[in-house]
Short mmCIF file of C-alpha atoms in Angstrom, two decimals:
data_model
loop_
_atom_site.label_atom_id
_atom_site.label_comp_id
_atom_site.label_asym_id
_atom_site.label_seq_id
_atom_site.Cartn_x
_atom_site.Cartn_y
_atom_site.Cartn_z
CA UNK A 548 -14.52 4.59 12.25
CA UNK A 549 -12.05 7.63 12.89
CA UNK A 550 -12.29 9.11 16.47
CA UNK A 551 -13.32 12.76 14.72
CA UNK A 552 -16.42 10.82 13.00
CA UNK A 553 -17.48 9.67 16.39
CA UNK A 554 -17.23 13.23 17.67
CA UNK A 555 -18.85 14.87 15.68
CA UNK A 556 -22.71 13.80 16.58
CA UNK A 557 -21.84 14.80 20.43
CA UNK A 558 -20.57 18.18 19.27
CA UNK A 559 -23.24 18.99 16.34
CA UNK A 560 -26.17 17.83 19.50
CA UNK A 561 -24.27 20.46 21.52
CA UNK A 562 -24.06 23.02 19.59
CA UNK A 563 -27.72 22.21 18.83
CA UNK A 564 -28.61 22.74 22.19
CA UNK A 565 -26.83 26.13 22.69
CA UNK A 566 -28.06 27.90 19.60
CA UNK A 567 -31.97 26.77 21.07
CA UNK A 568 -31.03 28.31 24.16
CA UNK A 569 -30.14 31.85 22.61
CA UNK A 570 -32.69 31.75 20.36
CA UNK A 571 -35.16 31.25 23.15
CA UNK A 572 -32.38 33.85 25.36
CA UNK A 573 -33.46 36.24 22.30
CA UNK A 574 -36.76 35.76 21.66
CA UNK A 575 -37.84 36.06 25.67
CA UNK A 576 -36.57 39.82 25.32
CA UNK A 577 -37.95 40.95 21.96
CA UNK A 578 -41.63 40.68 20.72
CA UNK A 579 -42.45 38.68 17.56
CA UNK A 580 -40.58 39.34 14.63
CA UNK A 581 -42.16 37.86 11.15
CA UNK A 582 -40.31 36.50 8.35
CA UNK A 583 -40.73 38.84 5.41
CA UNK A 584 -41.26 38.36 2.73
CA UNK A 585 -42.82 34.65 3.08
CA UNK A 586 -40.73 33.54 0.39
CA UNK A 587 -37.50 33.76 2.01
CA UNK A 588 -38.09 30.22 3.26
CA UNK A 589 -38.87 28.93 -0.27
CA UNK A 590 -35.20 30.50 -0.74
CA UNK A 591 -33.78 28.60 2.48
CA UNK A 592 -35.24 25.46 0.86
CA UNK A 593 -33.86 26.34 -2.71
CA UNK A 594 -30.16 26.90 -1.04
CA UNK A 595 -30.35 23.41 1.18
CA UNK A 596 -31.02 21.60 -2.38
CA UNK A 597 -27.57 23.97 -3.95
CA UNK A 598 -25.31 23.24 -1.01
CA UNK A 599 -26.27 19.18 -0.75
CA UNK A 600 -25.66 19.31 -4.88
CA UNK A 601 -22.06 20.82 -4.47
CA UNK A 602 -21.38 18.68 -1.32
CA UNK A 603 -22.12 15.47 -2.76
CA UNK A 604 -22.98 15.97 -6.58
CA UNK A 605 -25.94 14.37 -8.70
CA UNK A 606 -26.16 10.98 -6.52
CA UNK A 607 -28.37 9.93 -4.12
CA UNK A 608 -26.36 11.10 -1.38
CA UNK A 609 -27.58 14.58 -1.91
CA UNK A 610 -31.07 13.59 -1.50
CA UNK A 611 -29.36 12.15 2.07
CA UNK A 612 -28.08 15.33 2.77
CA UNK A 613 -30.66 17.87 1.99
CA UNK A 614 -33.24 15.33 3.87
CA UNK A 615 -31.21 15.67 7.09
CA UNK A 616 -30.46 19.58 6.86
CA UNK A 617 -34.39 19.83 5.99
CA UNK A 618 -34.95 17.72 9.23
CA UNK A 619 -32.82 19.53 11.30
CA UNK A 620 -34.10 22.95 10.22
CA UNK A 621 -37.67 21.69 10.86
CA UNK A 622 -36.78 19.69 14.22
CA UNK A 623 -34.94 22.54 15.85
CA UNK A 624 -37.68 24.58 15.24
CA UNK A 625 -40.21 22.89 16.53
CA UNK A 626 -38.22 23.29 19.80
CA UNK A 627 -37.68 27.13 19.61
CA UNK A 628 -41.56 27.18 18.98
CA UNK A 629 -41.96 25.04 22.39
CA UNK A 630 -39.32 27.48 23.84
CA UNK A 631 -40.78 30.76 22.51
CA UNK A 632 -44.39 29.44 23.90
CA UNK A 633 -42.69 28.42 27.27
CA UNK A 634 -41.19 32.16 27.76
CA UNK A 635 -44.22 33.89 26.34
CA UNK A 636 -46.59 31.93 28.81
CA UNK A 637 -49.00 30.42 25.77
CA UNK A 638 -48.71 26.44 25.52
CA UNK A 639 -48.54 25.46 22.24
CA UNK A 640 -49.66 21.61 20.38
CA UNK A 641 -47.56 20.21 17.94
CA UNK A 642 -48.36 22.22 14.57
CA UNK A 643 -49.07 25.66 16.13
CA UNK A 644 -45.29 25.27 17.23
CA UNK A 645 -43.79 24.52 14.61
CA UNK A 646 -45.08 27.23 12.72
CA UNK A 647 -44.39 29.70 15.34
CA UNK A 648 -40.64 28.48 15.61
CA UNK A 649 -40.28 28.67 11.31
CA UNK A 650 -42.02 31.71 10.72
CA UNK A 651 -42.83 34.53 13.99
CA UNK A 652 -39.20 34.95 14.90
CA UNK A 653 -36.74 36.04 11.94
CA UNK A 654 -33.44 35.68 13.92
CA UNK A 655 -34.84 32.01 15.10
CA UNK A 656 -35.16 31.09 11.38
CA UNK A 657 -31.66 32.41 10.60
CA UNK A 658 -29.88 30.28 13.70
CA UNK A 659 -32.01 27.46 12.48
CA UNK A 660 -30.57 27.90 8.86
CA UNK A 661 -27.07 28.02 10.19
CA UNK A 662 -27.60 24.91 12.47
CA UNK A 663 -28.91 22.62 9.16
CA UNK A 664 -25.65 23.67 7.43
CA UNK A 665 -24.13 22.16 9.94
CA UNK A 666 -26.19 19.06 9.86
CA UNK A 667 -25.41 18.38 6.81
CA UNK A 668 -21.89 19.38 6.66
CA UNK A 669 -21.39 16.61 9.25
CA UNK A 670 -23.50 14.11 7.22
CA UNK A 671 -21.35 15.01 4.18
CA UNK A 672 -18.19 13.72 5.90
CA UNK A 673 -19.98 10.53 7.08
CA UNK A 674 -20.90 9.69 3.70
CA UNK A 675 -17.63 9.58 2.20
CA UNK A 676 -15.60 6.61 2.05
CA UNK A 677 -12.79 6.73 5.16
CA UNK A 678 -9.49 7.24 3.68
CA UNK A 679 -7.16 4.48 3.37
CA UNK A 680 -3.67 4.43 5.28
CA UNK A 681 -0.88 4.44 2.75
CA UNK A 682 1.02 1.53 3.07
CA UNK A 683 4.94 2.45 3.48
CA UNK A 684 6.59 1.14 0.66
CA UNK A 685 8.64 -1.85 0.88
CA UNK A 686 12.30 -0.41 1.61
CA UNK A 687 14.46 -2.49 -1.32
CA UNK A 688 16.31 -5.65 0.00
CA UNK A 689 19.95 -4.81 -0.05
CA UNK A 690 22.08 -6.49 -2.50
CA UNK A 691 25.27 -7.92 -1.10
CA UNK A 692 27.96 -7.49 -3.65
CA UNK A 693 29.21 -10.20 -5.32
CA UNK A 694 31.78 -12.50 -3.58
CA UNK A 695 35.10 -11.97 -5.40
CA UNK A 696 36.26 -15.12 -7.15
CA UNK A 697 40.23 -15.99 -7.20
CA UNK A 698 42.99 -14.44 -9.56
CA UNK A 699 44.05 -17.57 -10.54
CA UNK A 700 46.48 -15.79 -13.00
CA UNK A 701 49.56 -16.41 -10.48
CA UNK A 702 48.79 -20.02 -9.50
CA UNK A 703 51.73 -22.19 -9.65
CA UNK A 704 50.34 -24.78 -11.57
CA UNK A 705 47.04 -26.43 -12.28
CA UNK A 706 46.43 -28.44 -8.75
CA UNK A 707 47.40 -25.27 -6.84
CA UNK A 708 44.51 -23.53 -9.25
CA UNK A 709 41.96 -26.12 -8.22
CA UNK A 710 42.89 -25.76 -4.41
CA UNK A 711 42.12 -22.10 -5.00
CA UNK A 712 38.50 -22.43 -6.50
CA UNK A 713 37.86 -25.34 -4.30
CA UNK A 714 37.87 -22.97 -1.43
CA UNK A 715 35.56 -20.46 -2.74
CA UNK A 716 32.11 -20.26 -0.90
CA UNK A 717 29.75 -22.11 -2.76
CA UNK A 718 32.30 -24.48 -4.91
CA UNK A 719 31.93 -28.31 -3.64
CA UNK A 720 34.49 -29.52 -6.13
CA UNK A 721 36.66 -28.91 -8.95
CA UNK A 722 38.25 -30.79 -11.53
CA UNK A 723 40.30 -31.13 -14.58
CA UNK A 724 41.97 -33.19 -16.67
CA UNK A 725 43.87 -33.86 -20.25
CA UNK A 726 45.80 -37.28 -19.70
CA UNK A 727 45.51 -37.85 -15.51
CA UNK A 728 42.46 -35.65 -13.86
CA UNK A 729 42.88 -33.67 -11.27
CA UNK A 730 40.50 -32.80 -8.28
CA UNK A 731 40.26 -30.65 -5.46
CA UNK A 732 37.45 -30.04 -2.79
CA UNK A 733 34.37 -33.40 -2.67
CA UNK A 734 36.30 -34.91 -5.38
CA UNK A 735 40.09 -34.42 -3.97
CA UNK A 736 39.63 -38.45 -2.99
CA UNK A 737 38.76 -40.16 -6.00
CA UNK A 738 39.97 -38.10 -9.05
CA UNK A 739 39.67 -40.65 -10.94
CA UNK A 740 35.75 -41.90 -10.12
CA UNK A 741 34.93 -37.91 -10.39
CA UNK A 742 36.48 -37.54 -13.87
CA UNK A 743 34.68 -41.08 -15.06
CA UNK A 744 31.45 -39.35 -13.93
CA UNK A 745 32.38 -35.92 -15.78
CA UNK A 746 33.20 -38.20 -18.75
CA UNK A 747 29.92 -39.43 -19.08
CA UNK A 748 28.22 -36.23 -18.73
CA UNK A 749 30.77 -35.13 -21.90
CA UNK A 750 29.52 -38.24 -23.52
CA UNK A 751 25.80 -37.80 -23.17
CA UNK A 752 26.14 -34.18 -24.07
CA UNK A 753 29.19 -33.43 -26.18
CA UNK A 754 32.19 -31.29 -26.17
CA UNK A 755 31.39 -27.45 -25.63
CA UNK A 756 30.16 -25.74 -22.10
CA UNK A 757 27.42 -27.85 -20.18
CA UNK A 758 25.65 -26.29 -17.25
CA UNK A 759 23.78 -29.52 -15.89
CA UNK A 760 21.44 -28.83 -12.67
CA UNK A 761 21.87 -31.04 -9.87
CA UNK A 762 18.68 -30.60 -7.37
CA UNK A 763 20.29 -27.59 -5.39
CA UNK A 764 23.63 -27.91 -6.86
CA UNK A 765 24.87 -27.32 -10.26
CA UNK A 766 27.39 -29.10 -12.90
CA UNK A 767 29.63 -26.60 -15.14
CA UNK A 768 31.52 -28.41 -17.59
CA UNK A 769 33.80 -27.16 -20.59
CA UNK A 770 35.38 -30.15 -22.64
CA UNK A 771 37.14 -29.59 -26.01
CA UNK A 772 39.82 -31.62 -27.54
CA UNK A 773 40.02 -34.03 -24.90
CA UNK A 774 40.57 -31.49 -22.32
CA UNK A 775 37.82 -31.07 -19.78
CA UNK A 776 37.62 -28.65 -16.61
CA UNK A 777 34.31 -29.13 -14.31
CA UNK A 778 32.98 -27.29 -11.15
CA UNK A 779 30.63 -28.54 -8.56
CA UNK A 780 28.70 -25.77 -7.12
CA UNK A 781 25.58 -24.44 -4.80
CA UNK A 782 23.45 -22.08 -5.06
CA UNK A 783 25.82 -19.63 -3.01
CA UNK A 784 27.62 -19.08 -5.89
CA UNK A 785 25.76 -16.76 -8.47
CA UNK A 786 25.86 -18.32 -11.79
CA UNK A 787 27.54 -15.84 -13.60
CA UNK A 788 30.66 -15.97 -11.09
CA UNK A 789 30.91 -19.82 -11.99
CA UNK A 790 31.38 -19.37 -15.37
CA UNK A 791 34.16 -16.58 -14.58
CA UNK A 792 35.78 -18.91 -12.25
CA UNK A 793 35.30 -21.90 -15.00
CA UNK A 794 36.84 -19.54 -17.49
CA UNK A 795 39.94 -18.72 -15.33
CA UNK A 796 40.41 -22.48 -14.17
CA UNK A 797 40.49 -23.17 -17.85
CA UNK A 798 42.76 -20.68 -18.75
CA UNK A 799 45.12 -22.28 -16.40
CA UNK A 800 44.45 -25.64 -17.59
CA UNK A 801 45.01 -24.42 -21.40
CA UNK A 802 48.79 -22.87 -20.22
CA UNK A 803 49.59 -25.92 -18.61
CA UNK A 804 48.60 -28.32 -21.50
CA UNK A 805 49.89 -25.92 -24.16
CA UNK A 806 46.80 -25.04 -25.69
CA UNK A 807 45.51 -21.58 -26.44
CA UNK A 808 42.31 -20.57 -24.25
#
């Protein structure tokens, strides 16, 4: 509940409290004054039922609304007919007051009028639904740019091409081979185990380009004519760049074994 909803009770009850206290201020001063004609409070009623409709449309809480202002018009007059009694020197019960508060002082009626608009002004903002904080949208997640991969265009020759992608973040090994294999990075030790492995990935899923997935690591192979070039990588490395850096790596291997890429 908002801090101005819990306010507003206190200040309605005090404002309450000073329009019975110049009414009674008034009405100590001045004789009676009659409400004329008697249906002026028939009209009172009718414009309670019009201003709960526009507040709060055809549901039931209208019929909340124009209760409470009904209430309040009828409560705070019941005081102001204690009050005018009290000031006029002629104890009144119950009924007697609250007649003489709604109908023997005109000015009385008309602060109690104002008073129930109130009321049920305030009762109107209870009843609706407490807005909802926005939510700050999500500021986007900034995309770090792609990690370059090497120009592998001016490697000396194929070994110095796989020391190159080797050391790219996110490339465990590289490989490739036409007669003898060649290996740089995890697989720089045994080129020859690493290319029997490669082989029998070829094997199992024939020449062409292979992307094999490896639990959190991935297998690119591209084997045609008995020429094969194969990267190990991680998930550092976005796919796409693997394939670029499996392209050039080829390229290399193609000018070295005299083949056309």
């Amino acid at each position: 509940m908002s801090l101005e909803r819990r306010q507003a009770w206190p200040a309605l009850a005090i404002m309450g409290v000073g329009i019975l206290t110049l009414a009674i201020t008034l009405k100590a001063a001045q004789a009676d004054m009659p409400v004329q004609p008697p249906w002026i409070m028939g009209a009172l009623a009718g414009l309670y039922l019009v201003l709960a409709m526009l507040a709060e449309g055809c549901r039931w809480q209208s019929l909340a609304v124009l209760a409470a202002m009904l209430a309040a018009h009828a409560f705070l007059a019941l005081l102001m007919g204690w009050g005018y009694a009290a000031v006029e020197g002629q104890p009144r019960s119950l009924v007697p007051a609250l007649q003489h508060g709604l109908w023997d002082y005109l000015p009385g009626t008309a602060l109690q009028f104002g008073f129930a608009c109130l009321v049920g002004i305030v009762l109107d903002v209870w009843l609706e639904p407490a807005p909802q904080a926005e939510e700050p949208e999500p500021e986007p997640k900034a995309v770090p740019p792609p990690t370059p991969g090497p120009d592998l265009s001016a490697a000396a020759d194929l070994q110095a091409a796989l020391e190159a992608v080797a050391g790219l973040a996110g490339v465990a090994g590289a490989l490739a081979a036409a007669e003898a294999p060649l290996a740089a990075g995890v697989w720089a030790r045994d080129p020859q185990a690493a290319w029997q492995r490669v082989q029998a990935m070829v094997k199992r899923s024939g020449a062409g380009l292979h992307t094999l997935p490896l639990d959190r690591a991935s297998l690119l192979i591209r084997s045609e004519e008995g020429h094969t070039a194969a990267l190990l990588v991680t998930d550092a490395l976005d796919q796409q760049q693997a394939h670029e850096v499996l392209r050039q790596l080829w390229a290399v291997g193609q000018r070295e074994w005299g083949g056309g890429e």
